[in-house]
Amino acid sequence: MERRGSSETLRMHILLVVAALSCANLVTIALAFTSADYASALDKSLLFYDVQRSGKLPPWQRIKWRGDSGLKDGQDKNVDLTGGYYDAGDNVKFGLPMAFTITTLAWNVVEFGDNFQSTGQLQNALNNIRWGTDYLLKAYTAPNELWVQVGEPNADHSCWERPEDMDTPRTAYKVDAKNPGSDVAAETAAAFAAASIAFRRVDTDYSNKLLRSARRIFDFADQYRGRYSDSLAAAVCPFYCSYSGFNDELLWGAAWLYKATKMDRYLQFLTNNAKTLGGATVTVNSFNWDNKYAGAQIISAQYLLTGIQGLQGYKDRADGYICQVLPSSISPTSTTPYTPGGLLMQTSATNMQAVTSAAFLLTSYARSLARAQATVTCGYKKITPSQLVTIAQKQVDYILGDNPRGSSYMVGFGNKYPQQPHHRAASVPSITALPQRVQCGQGFTYYNSKNPNPNVATGAIIGGPDKNDNLNDVRSNFQGMEPTTYINSPIIGILAVLATPAYSQLPVALQQFQDPMQTLLADTETDAEL
């Protein structure tokens, strides 16, 4: 049972520091939950990756109702593609959302590393990242060859099977020089680069290996340009088509490579292509597995705020994103509706991805703005870092149960949470409880059941309620009830900050973070030679 304040008199106040410059940069916000609540939510959000894990499960696997699966992945192409993560409630491994998941998981560790350390969750976060990067390293089999999918989506979606039982085709698909995929390759480069920073203090050899791979695969993405969904349309569409194209991923990959290397070539890529690839001209109101513009623009704006020149266009577009996702009561240029209960609402399907990613970007950008003593101008209003983190924290609290339904949208958190997530593994009895195989069609008996899922997909954040804050808690409601890895990945850092054991320690934790976790390589190629 989660401990939660039941009234305003029980609400605690903490000082949230969004800058490391001085004690003057303080933000006071009211919390609907205690630090212990946020710590519990953080632990559960990381546990969800145990639910999604494919391959031979590691000894540190904490969710015990899952078993080994996909142990022959890649055999049809004579390559080892075991491991990695299933994207959602199905059993396919899609490379584009998986790489985005790893990039954002790593970004959270890069941004809030000391908070993960202080809450005892750094190793769990790194374990989840490494399970993904190990798979992506195996999938990157040659300088111009990347395996980007395992499984036939249409066949998989016609079955309701546990991953341990799946007998649908496990066809593997790749991009290469003849069939390019700049989007998925550049996203993989971003994942490697971000993870290389996350591992820099704990495993230098692995960090350097990731960085070398990031540089190589980025060159592949840039040299052989094309959308992977044009090369592999029948396999990846309509599930994970690259609707936004690949320009955003090229900028996103370059932004991360500059962060990881501080090499001028990647900064020049950003400045030289600011207009041609859209970084300084395209304003978006979403950040997700498909569209990375906002992420690339926020990171580039953060560089500008530290004095790096040539990126003003990116900052203008980053500010534009911020202005569009804030509530209209705060930003006169907002284009994003909110529900009556206060939830950011961008789409009827998997809306929580927009919520968690916006909450993360608002928090990350607020820290940088506060350090630079800067604000964002939205129309005739100046928006302060304090306002940004307040909105971000309200979105997190809504997810955890501070909403009109009084229900958490994270499975396993609180007294009331989703009972029938649209998730094959969770809805069919585990192999421990039911050792005999459950075949393709047999599984629909469990799909159609009115009972709660027999296995708790702990930590899974579902797609979320509708525009009126309502939710139909049934498996067939896949738009609202299906969890994904990339819904969870942006929220872990904010939870780590909020889970800091005592508010008096939080300023110290945030101030100490900056130097050790964002220490970059010197402006040299010594440690990352190709």
Coordinates of C-alpha atoms in Angstrom, one line a residue:
M1 CA 0.0 0.0 0.0
E2 CA 1.4 3.4 -1.0
R3 CA 1.7 6.2 1.5
R4 CA 0.0 9.3 0.2
G5 CA -1.0 12.6 1.7
S6 CA -4.8 12.8 1.9
S7 CA -5.4 16.6 2.2
E8 CA -3.6 19.9 1.9
T9 CA -2.6 19.7 5.5
L10 CA -0.7 16.6 4.8
R11 CA 1.0 18.0 1.7
M12 CA 4.7 18.5 2.2
H13 CA 6.8 21.2 0.7
I14 CA 10.3 20.8 -0.7
L15 CA 12.8 23.1 -2.2
L16 CA 13.5 22.0 -5.8
V17 CA 16.8 23.4 -7.1
V18 CA 16.8 23.8 -10.8
A19 CA 20.3 25.3 -11.0
A20 CA 23.8 24.7 -9.7
L21 CA 24.8 28.3 -9.6
S22 CA 23.8 29.4 -6.2
C23 CA 21.2 29.0 -3.4
A24 CA 19.3 31.9 -5.0
N25 CA 17.9 29.6 -7.7
L26 CA 15.2 27.9 -5.7
V27 CA 11.8 26.7 -6.6
T28 CA 9.1 25.8 -4.1
I29 CA 6.4 23.4 -5.1
A30 CA 3.8 21.4 -3.3
L31 CA 3.9 17.7 -3.5
A32 CA 0.9 15.4 -3.5
F33 CA 3.1 12.5 -2.5
T34 CA 6.0 11.9 -0.1
S35 CA 9.5 11.2 -1.1
A36 CA 8.9 7.5 -0.2
D37 CA 6.0 7.5 -2.7
Y38 CA 8.1 8.8 -5.4
A39 CA 10.9 6.3 -4.5
S40 CA 8.4 3.5 -4.8
A41 CA 7.2 4.8 -8.2
L42 CA 10.8 5.1 -9.4
D43 CA 11.5 1.5 -8.4
K44 CA 8.4 0.3 -10.1
S45 CA 9.0 2.3 -13.3
L46 CA 12.4 0.6 -13.6
L47 CA 10.9 -2.8 -12.8
F48 CA 8.7 -2.5 -15.9
Y49 CA 11.7 -3.2 -18.1
D50 CA 12.0 -6.7 -16.5
V51 CA 8.5 -7.3 -17.8
Q52 CA 9.5 -6.3 -21.3
R53 CA 12.9 -8.1 -21.4
S54 CA 13.6 -10.6 -24.2
G55 CA 16.2 -13.3 -24.4
K56 CA 17.9 -15.3 -21.7
L57 CA 17.0 -13.5 -18.5
P58 CA 19.9 -12.3 -16.4
P59 CA 20.5 -13.3 -12.8
W60 CA 19.5 -9.8 -11.6
Q61 CA 16.1 -10.1 -13.2
R62 CA 13.6 -9.0 -10.4
I63 CA 10.2 -9.9 -12.0
K64 CA 10.0 -13.6 -11.6
W65 CA 6.8 -14.5 -13.5
R66 CA 8.6 -13.8 -16.8
G67 CA 10.8 -16.5 -18.4
D68 CA 13.3 -16.8 -21.2
S69 CA 12.0 -16.0 -24.7
G70 CA 13.1 -15.3 -28.2
L71 CA 16.2 -17.5 -27.8
K72 CA 16.5 -18.1 -31.6
D73 CA 16.1 -14.6 -32.7
G74 CA 18.3 -13.9 -35.7
Q75 CA 19.0 -17.5 -36.6
D76 CA 17.1 -17.1 -39.9
K77 CA 19.8 -14.6 -40.9
N78 CA 22.8 -16.3 -39.1
V79 CA 23.1 -13.5 -36.6
D80 CA 22.6 -13.4 -32.8
L81 CA 19.7 -11.0 -32.2
T82 CA 18.7 -12.4 -28.8
G83 CA 18.0 -9.9 -26.0
G84 CA 16.6 -6.4 -26.1
Y85 CA 13.0 -5.4 -25.3
Y86 CA 9.5 -5.9 -26.6
D87 CA 8.1 -2.5 -27.3
A88 CA 4.6 -2.8 -25.7
G89 CA 2.0 -5.5 -25.1
D90 CA 3.1 -7.6 -28.0
N91 CA 6.2 -9.8 -28.8
V92 CA 7.9 -7.9 -31.6
K93 CA 11.3 -6.1 -31.2
F94 CA 11.1 -2.8 -33.1
G95 CA 14.4 -1.1 -33.4
L96 CA 13.3 2.5 -33.7
P97 CA 11.2 2.8 -30.5
M98 CA 13.7 0.5 -28.7
A99 CA 16.6 2.8 -29.5
F100 CA 14.6 5.8 -28.5
T101 CA 13.8 4.1 -25.2
I102 CA 17.5 3.6 -24.5
T103 CA 18.4 7.1 -25.5
T104 CA 15.8 8.6 -23.2
L105 CA 16.7 6.2 -20.3
A106 CA 20.3 7.2 -20.7
W107 CA 19.5 10.9 -20.9
N108 CA 17.7 10.7 -17.5
V109 CA 20.8 9.1 -16.0
V110 CA 23.1 11.8 -17.6
E111 CA 20.8 14.6 -16.3
F112 CA 19.9 13.2 -12.9
G113 CA 22.7 10.7 -12.2
D114 CA 23.4 11.7 -8.6
N115 CA 19.7 11.5 -7.8
F116 CA 19.7 7.9 -9.0
Q117 CA 22.7 7.3 -6.9
S118 CA 21.2 8.8 -3.8
T119 CA 18.0 6.7 -4.2
G120 CA 19.9 3.5 -4.7
Q121 CA 18.5 3.1 -8.2
L122 CA 21.6 3.9 -10.4
Q123 CA 22.6 0.3 -10.9
N124 CA 19.0 -0.7 -11.8
A125 CA 18.8 2.1 -14.3
L126 CA 22.2 1.2 -15.8
N127 CA 21.2 -2.5 -16.0
N128 CA 18.2 -1.5 -18.1
I129 CA 20.2 0.7 -20.4
R130 CA 22.9 -1.9 -20.9
W131 CA 20.4 -4.7 -21.7
G132 CA 19.3 -2.4 -24.6
T133 CA 22.7 -1.3 -25.7
D134 CA 24.1 -4.8 -25.6
Y135 CA 21.3 -5.8 -28.0
L136 CA 21.8 -2.8 -30.3
L137 CA 25.6 -3.5 -30.4
K138 CA 24.8 -7.1 -31.6
A139 CA 22.3 -5.7 -34.1
Y140 CA 25.0 -3.4 -35.6
T141 CA 26.8 -6.1 -37.5
A142 CA 28.8 -4.0 -40.0
P143 CA 29.7 -0.4 -40.5
N144 CA 26.8 0.0 -42.9
E145 CA 24.4 -2.7 -41.6
L146 CA 21.9 -2.5 -38.8
W147 CA 19.3 -5.1 -37.9
V148 CA 16.2 -3.1 -37.0
Q149 CA 13.3 -5.6 -36.3
V150 CA 12.7 -9.1 -35.2
G151 CA 9.2 -10.6 -35.7
E152 CA 6.3 -10.3 -38.1
P153 CA 3.9 -7.7 -36.6
N154 CA 0.8 -8.8 -38.4
A155 CA 1.2 -12.5 -37.4
D156 CA 2.1 -11.5 -33.9
H157 CA -0.9 -9.2 -33.6
S158 CA -3.1 -12.1 -34.7
C159 CA -2.1 -14.1 -31.7
W160 CA -2.4 -13.6 -28.0
E161 CA 0.6 -15.5 -26.6
R162 CA 3.1 -15.3 -23.9
P163 CA 6.6 -14.4 -25.1
E164 CA 7.8 -17.7 -23.7
D165 CA 5.3 -19.6 -26.1
M166 CA 5.4 -17.5 -29.2
D167 CA 5.5 -19.5 -32.4
T168 CA 4.9 -16.7 -34.9
P169 CA 7.7 -16.0 -37.5
R170 CA 10.7 -14.3 -36.0
T171 CA 11.9 -12.8 -39.3
A172 CA 14.8 -10.3 -38.9
Y173 CA 15.0 -7.2 -41.0
K174 CA 17.9 -4.9 -41.6
V175 CA 18.9 -1.6 -43.2
D176 CA 22.1 -1.2 -45.1
A177 CA 23.7 0.9 -47.9
K178 CA 21.3 -0.4 -50.5
N179 CA 18.2 -0.1 -48.2
P180 CA 19.0 2.8 -46.0
G181 CA 17.4 3.8 -42.7
S182 CA 18.9 7.1 -41.6
D183 CA 16.2 7.5 -38.9
V184 CA 16.7 4.3 -37.1
A185 CA 20.5 4.4 -37.6
A186 CA 20.8 7.9 -36.3
E187 CA 18.6 7.1 -33.3
T188 CA 20.8 4.1 -32.5
A189 CA 23.8 6.5 -32.7
A190 CA 22.0 8.7 -30.2
A191 CA 21.4 5.7 -27.9
F192 CA 25.0 4.7 -28.0
A193 CA 26.3 8.2 -27.4
A194 CA 23.9 8.9 -24.5
A195 CA 24.7 5.6 -22.9
S196 CA 28.4 6.2 -23.3
I197 CA 28.1 9.2 -21.0
A198 CA 25.9 7.3 -18.6
F199 CA 28.6 4.6 -18.3
R200 CA 31.6 6.8 -18.3
R201 CA 32.2 6.8 -14.6
V202 CA 31.4 3.1 -14.0
D203 CA 32.8 1.3 -17.1
T204 CA 35.2 3.2 -19.2
D205 CA 35.9 0.4 -21.7
Y206 CA 32.2 -0.1 -22.4
S207 CA 31.6 3.6 -22.6
N208 CA 34.3 4.0 -25.3
K209 CA 33.0 1.0 -27.2
L210 CA 29.6 2.6 -27.3
L211 CA 31.0 5.9 -28.4
R212 CA 33.0 4.3 -31.2
S213 CA 29.9 2.5 -32.4
A214 CA 27.9 5.8 -32.2
R215 CA 30.3 7.6 -34.4
R216 CA 30.4 4.8 -37.0
I217 CA 26.7 4.3 -37.2
F218 CA 26.1 8.1 -37.4
D219 CA 28.3 8.2 -40.5
F220 CA 26.3 5.4 -42.0
A221 CA 23.0 7.3 -41.3
D222 CA 24.4 10.5 -42.8
Q223 CA 26.1 9.0 -45.9
Y224 CA 23.2 6.7 -47.0
R225 CA 20.1 8.8 -46.4
G226 CA 16.6 7.4 -46.5
R227 CA 13.6 6.5 -44.3
Y228 CA 13.7 3.0 -43.0
S229 CA 10.0 2.7 -43.5
D230 CA 10.6 3.2 -47.2
S231 CA 13.1 0.4 -47.3
L232 CA 11.0 -1.9 -45.0
A233 CA 7.4 -0.6 -45.5
A234 CA 5.7 -4.0 -45.4
A235 CA 7.5 -4.9 -42.1
V236 CA 7.4 -1.7 -40.0
C237 CA 4.2 0.1 -41.2
P238 CA 1.7 1.0 -40.0
F239 CA 3.2 0.1 -36.6
Y240 CA 6.3 2.2 -36.5
C241 CA 6.5 4.1 -39.7
S242 CA 9.0 7.0 -39.8
Y243 CA 6.3 9.7 -40.3
S244 CA 8.6 12.6 -39.4
G245 CA 11.4 11.4 -41.8
F246 CA 15.0 11.3 -40.8
N247 CA 16.1 14.9 -40.6
D248 CA 15.2 15.1 -36.9
E249 CA 17.1 11.9 -36.1
L250 CA 20.2 13.2 -37.8
L251 CA 20.2 16.4 -35.7
W252 CA 19.3 14.4 -32.6
G253 CA 22.2 12.0 -33.2
A254 CA 24.6 14.9 -33.9
A255 CA 23.5 16.7 -30.7
W256 CA 24.2 13.6 -28.6
L257 CA 27.6 13.0 -30.3
Y258 CA 28.6 16.5 -29.5
K259 CA 27.5 16.1 -25.9
A260 CA 29.6 12.9 -25.7
T261 CA 32.7 14.0 -27.6
K262 CA 32.8 17.8 -27.7
M263 CA 34.2 17.4 -31.2
D264 CA 33.7 20.4 -33.5
R265 CA 32.5 18.2 -36.4
Y266 CA 29.3 17.5 -34.6
L267 CA 28.7 21.1 -33.6
Q268 CA 29.4 22.1 -37.2
F269 CA 26.9 19.5 -38.3
L270 CA 24.3 21.1 -36.1
T271 CA 25.1 24.7 -37.2
N272 CA 25.6 23.9 -40.9
N273 CA 22.3 22.0 -41.1
A274 CA 20.3 24.1 -38.8
K275 CA 18.0 25.2 -41.6
T276 CA 18.3 22.5 -44.2
L277 CA 17.4 19.7 -41.7
G278 CA 14.8 21.8 -39.8
G279 CA 16.5 22.3 -36.4
A280 CA 16.2 26.1 -36.6
T281 CA 13.0 26.2 -38.7
V282 CA 10.6 23.5 -37.5
T283 CA 8.6 24.1 -34.3
V284 CA 6.8 21.0 -32.8
N285 CA 4.6 20.4 -29.8
S286 CA 5.5 16.8 -29.3
F287 CA 8.6 14.6 -28.6
N288 CA 8.3 10.9 -29.1
W289 CA 9.8 7.7 -30.7
D290 CA 9.1 9.2 -34.2
N291 CA 9.8 12.9 -33.9
K292 CA 13.0 14.0 -32.2
Y293 CA 13.1 17.7 -33.1
A294 CA 12.2 19.0 -29.6
G295 CA 14.9 16.8 -28.0
A296 CA 17.6 18.0 -30.4
Q297 CA 16.4 21.6 -30.0
I298 CA 16.4 21.5 -26.2
I299 CA 19.9 20.0 -26.1
S300 CA 21.2 22.5 -28.6
A301 CA 19.5 25.4 -26.6
Q302 CA 21.3 24.1 -23.5
Y303 CA 24.6 24.4 -25.3
L304 CA 23.8 27.9 -26.3
L305 CA 22.9 28.8 -22.7
T306 CA 26.4 27.7 -21.7
G307 CA 27.9 30.1 -24.2
I308 CA 28.3 28.0 -27.3
Q309 CA 27.5 30.1 -30.3
G310 CA 25.7 29.4 -33.6
L311 CA 22.6 27.7 -32.1
Q312 CA 20.1 30.6 -31.6
G313 CA 17.7 29.1 -34.1
Y314 CA 17.6 25.9 -32.1
K315 CA 16.9 27.8 -28.9
D316 CA 14.1 29.8 -30.6
R317 CA 12.5 26.5 -31.7
A318 CA 13.0 24.9 -28.2
D319 CA 11.3 27.9 -26.7
G320 CA 8.5 27.4 -29.2
Y321 CA 8.1 23.8 -28.1
I322 CA 7.8 24.9 -24.5
C323 CA 5.3 27.6 -25.3
Q324 CA 3.1 25.2 -27.2
V325 CA 3.0 22.4 -24.5
L326 CA 2.2 24.6 -21.5
P327 CA -1.4 25.2 -20.5
S328 CA -3.1 28.1 -22.2
S329 CA -3.6 29.7 -18.8
I330 CA 0.2 30.1 -18.6
S331 CA 1.2 30.4 -22.3
P332 CA -0.8 32.5 -24.7
T333 CA 0.7 30.6 -27.6
S334 CA -0.2 27.1 -26.4
T335 CA -1.5 24.7 -28.9
T336 CA -1.9 21.8 -26.5
P337 CA -5.2 21.1 -24.8
Y338 CA -5.4 19.8 -21.2
T339 CA -8.1 17.7 -19.7
P340 CA -10.5 19.1 -17.0
G341 CA -8.3 17.3 -14.5
G342 CA -5.1 18.9 -15.7
L343 CA -3.5 16.2 -18.0
L344 CA -1.7 17.3 -21.1
M345 CA -3.7 15.8 -24.0
Q346 CA -2.3 15.5 -27.5
T347 CA -3.6 12.2 -28.8
S348 CA -6.3 9.6 -28.2
A349 CA -3.7 6.8 -28.4
T350 CA -0.8 6.3 -26.0
N351 CA -1.2 9.9 -24.8
M352 CA 1.0 9.3 -21.7
Q353 CA 4.0 9.3 -24.0
A354 CA 3.4 13.0 -24.7
V355 CA 2.9 13.6 -21.0
T356 CA 6.1 11.9 -19.7
S357 CA 8.3 13.3 -22.4
A358 CA 7.0 16.8 -21.9
A359 CA 7.4 16.6 -18.2
F360 CA 11.0 15.5 -18.7
L361 CA 11.9 18.2 -21.2
L362 CA 10.3 20.9 -19.1
T363 CA 12.3 19.8 -16.1
S364 CA 15.6 19.5 -18.0
Y365 CA 15.2 22.8 -19.7
A366 CA 14.2 24.6 -16.5
R367 CA 17.4 23.6 -14.9
S368 CA 19.5 25.1 -17.8
L369 CA 17.4 28.2 -17.9
A370 CA 17.8 28.8 -14.1
R371 CA 21.5 28.3 -14.3
A372 CA 21.7 30.9 -17.0
Q373 CA 19.2 33.2 -15.2
A374 CA 17.0 33.0 -18.3
T375 CA 13.3 32.7 -19.0
V376 CA 11.1 31.7 -21.9
T377 CA 9.0 34.3 -23.7
C378 CA 5.6 33.1 -24.9
G379 CA 3.7 35.8 -26.6
Y380 CA 3.5 38.7 -24.2
K381 CA 4.4 36.5 -21.1
K382 CA 7.7 35.6 -19.6
I383 CA 7.7 32.0 -18.3
T384 CA 10.0 31.2 -15.4
P385 CA 11.9 27.9 -14.7
S386 CA 9.7 27.6 -11.6
Q387 CA 6.6 27.5 -13.7
L388 CA 8.1 24.8 -15.9
V389 CA 8.9 22.5 -13.1
T390 CA 5.6 23.1 -11.4
I391 CA 3.7 22.0 -14.6
A392 CA 6.1 19.0 -15.0
Q393 CA 5.5 17.9 -11.4
K394 CA 1.7 18.2 -11.8
Q395 CA 1.8 15.8 -14.7
V396 CA 3.8 13.3 -12.7
D397 CA 1.4 13.5 -9.8
Y398 CA -1.6 13.1 -12.2
I399 CA -0.1 9.8 -13.4
L400 CA 0.5 8.6 -9.9
G401 CA -3.1 9.2 -8.8
D402 CA -3.7 13.0 -8.2
N403 CA -6.5 13.0 -10.8
P404 CA -10.3 13.0 -11.0
R405 CA -10.5 9.2 -10.9
G406 CA -8.2 9.0 -7.9
S407 CA -6.4 6.2 -9.8
S408 CA -2.8 5.7 -10.5
Y409 CA -2.0 5.0 -14.2
M410 CA 1.2 3.2 -13.2
V411 CA 0.4 -0.5 -12.7
G412 CA 1.1 -1.7 -9.1
F413 CA 1.3 1.8 -7.6
G414 CA -1.3 3.0 -5.1
N415 CA -4.5 1.4 -3.9
K416 CA -6.2 1.8 -7.3
Y417 CA -4.5 1.1 -10.6
P418 CA -5.3 -0.5 -14.0
Q419 CA -6.3 -4.1 -13.7
Q420 CA -6.5 -5.2 -17.3
P421 CA -3.6 -3.7 -19.2
H422 CA -3.5 -4.7 -22.9
H423 CA -0.4 -6.9 -22.5
R424 CA 0.0 -10.5 -23.5
A425 CA 2.5 -11.7 -21.0
A426 CA 0.6 -10.1 -18.1
S427 CA -2.8 -11.3 -19.1
V428 CA -1.9 -15.0 -19.6
P429 CA -0.9 -17.1 -16.5
S430 CA 2.8 -17.3 -16.2
I431 CA 4.7 -20.5 -17.2
T432 CA 5.2 -21.1 -13.5
A433 CA 1.5 -21.1 -12.8
L434 CA 0.6 -22.8 -16.1
P435 CA 3.5 -24.8 -17.5
Q436 CA 1.7 -26.1 -20.5
R437 CA 2.0 -24.1 -23.7
V438 CA -0.8 -21.6 -24.5
Q439 CA -1.1 -21.5 -28.3
C440 CA -1.9 -18.6 -30.5
G441 CA -5.7 -18.9 -30.5
Q442 CA -6.0 -20.2 -27.0
G443 CA -4.7 -17.0 -25.5
F444 CA -7.7 -15.1 -26.6
T445 CA -9.6 -16.9 -23.8
Y446 CA -7.5 -14.7 -21.4
Y447 CA -7.8 -11.7 -23.6
N448 CA -11.6 -11.8 -23.4
S449 CA -11.7 -12.6 -19.7
K450 CA -13.3 -10.0 -17.4
N451 CA -10.9 -10.9 -14.6
P452 CA -7.8 -8.8 -13.7
N453 CA -4.5 -9.8 -15.3
P454 CA -3.0 -12.7 -13.4
N455 CA 0.4 -11.1 -13.5
V456 CA 1.1 -7.6 -12.4
A457 CA 3.1 -5.7 -15.0
T458 CA 4.7 -3.7 -12.2
G459 CA 5.6 -0.1 -13.1
A460 CA 3.9 -0.1 -16.5
I461 CA 2.4 3.3 -17.4
I462 CA -0.6 2.7 -19.6
G463 CA -1.7 4.9 -22.6
G464 CA -4.0 6.8 -20.3
P465 CA -7.4 8.4 -20.0
D466 CA -9.4 10.2 -22.6
K467 CA -9.9 14.0 -23.0
N468 CA -12.5 13.9 -20.2
D469 CA -10.3 12.1 -17.7
N470 CA -12.2 8.8 -18.2
L471 CA -10.8 5.4 -18.7
N472 CA -12.4 2.1 -19.7
D473 CA -10.3 -0.5 -17.9
V474 CA -10.6 -3.4 -20.3
R475 CA -8.0 -5.1 -22.4
S476 CA -9.7 -4.4 -25.7
N477 CA -9.1 -0.6 -25.1
F478 CA -5.6 -0.8 -26.5
Q479 CA -5.4 2.9 -27.0
G480 CA -5.8 3.6 -23.3
M481 CA -4.6 0.4 -21.7
E482 CA -1.4 -0.6 -23.5
P483 CA 1.9 0.3 -21.8
T484 CA 5.1 0.9 -23.8
T485 CA 8.8 1.1 -22.9
Y486 CA 8.9 4.7 -24.3
I487 CA 6.1 5.9 -22.1
N488 CA 8.2 4.9 -19.0
S489 CA 11.6 6.0 -20.1
P490 CA 11.3 9.8 -19.8
I491 CA 9.8 9.8 -16.3
I492 CA 12.4 8.0 -14.3
G493 CA 14.7 11.0 -13.8
I494 CA 12.0 13.3 -12.4
L495 CA 10.9 10.5 -10.1
A496 CA 14.6 10.2 -8.9
V497 CA 14.7 13.9 -8.1
L498 CA 11.4 13.8 -6.3
A499 CA 12.4 10.6 -4.4
T500 CA 15.4 12.3 -2.8
P501 CA 15.0 11.2 0.8
A502 CA 14.9 14.6 2.5
Y503 CA 14.2 18.0 1.0
S504 CA 17.2 19.4 2.8
Q505 CA 19.4 17.1 0.8
L506 CA 17.9 17.8 -2.6
P507 CA 19.8 21.1 -3.3
V508 CA 23.0 19.4 -2.5
A509 CA 22.2 16.4 -4.7
L510 CA 21.3 18.6 -7.7
Q511 CA 24.3 20.8 -7.2
Q512 CA 26.8 18.0 -7.0
F513 CA 25.4 16.3 -10.0
Q514 CA 26.6 18.7 -12.6
D515 CA 30.3 18.1 -12.6
P516 CA 30.7 14.3 -12.2
M517 CA 27.8 13.2 -14.5
Q518 CA 28.3 15.7 -17.4
T519 CA 32.1 15.5 -17.5
L520 CA 32.7 15.1 -21.2
L521 CA 35.7 13.9 -23.2
A522 CA 38.3 16.5 -23.9
D523 CA 38.0 18.0 -27.4
T524 CA 40.1 15.2 -28.9
E525 CA 39.6 11.9 -30.7
T526 CA 42.0 10.0 -28.4
D527 CA 39.5 7.8 -26.6
A528 CA 37.1 7.4 -29.6
E529 CA 39.3 6.6 -32.5
L530 CA 37.6 4.7 -35.3

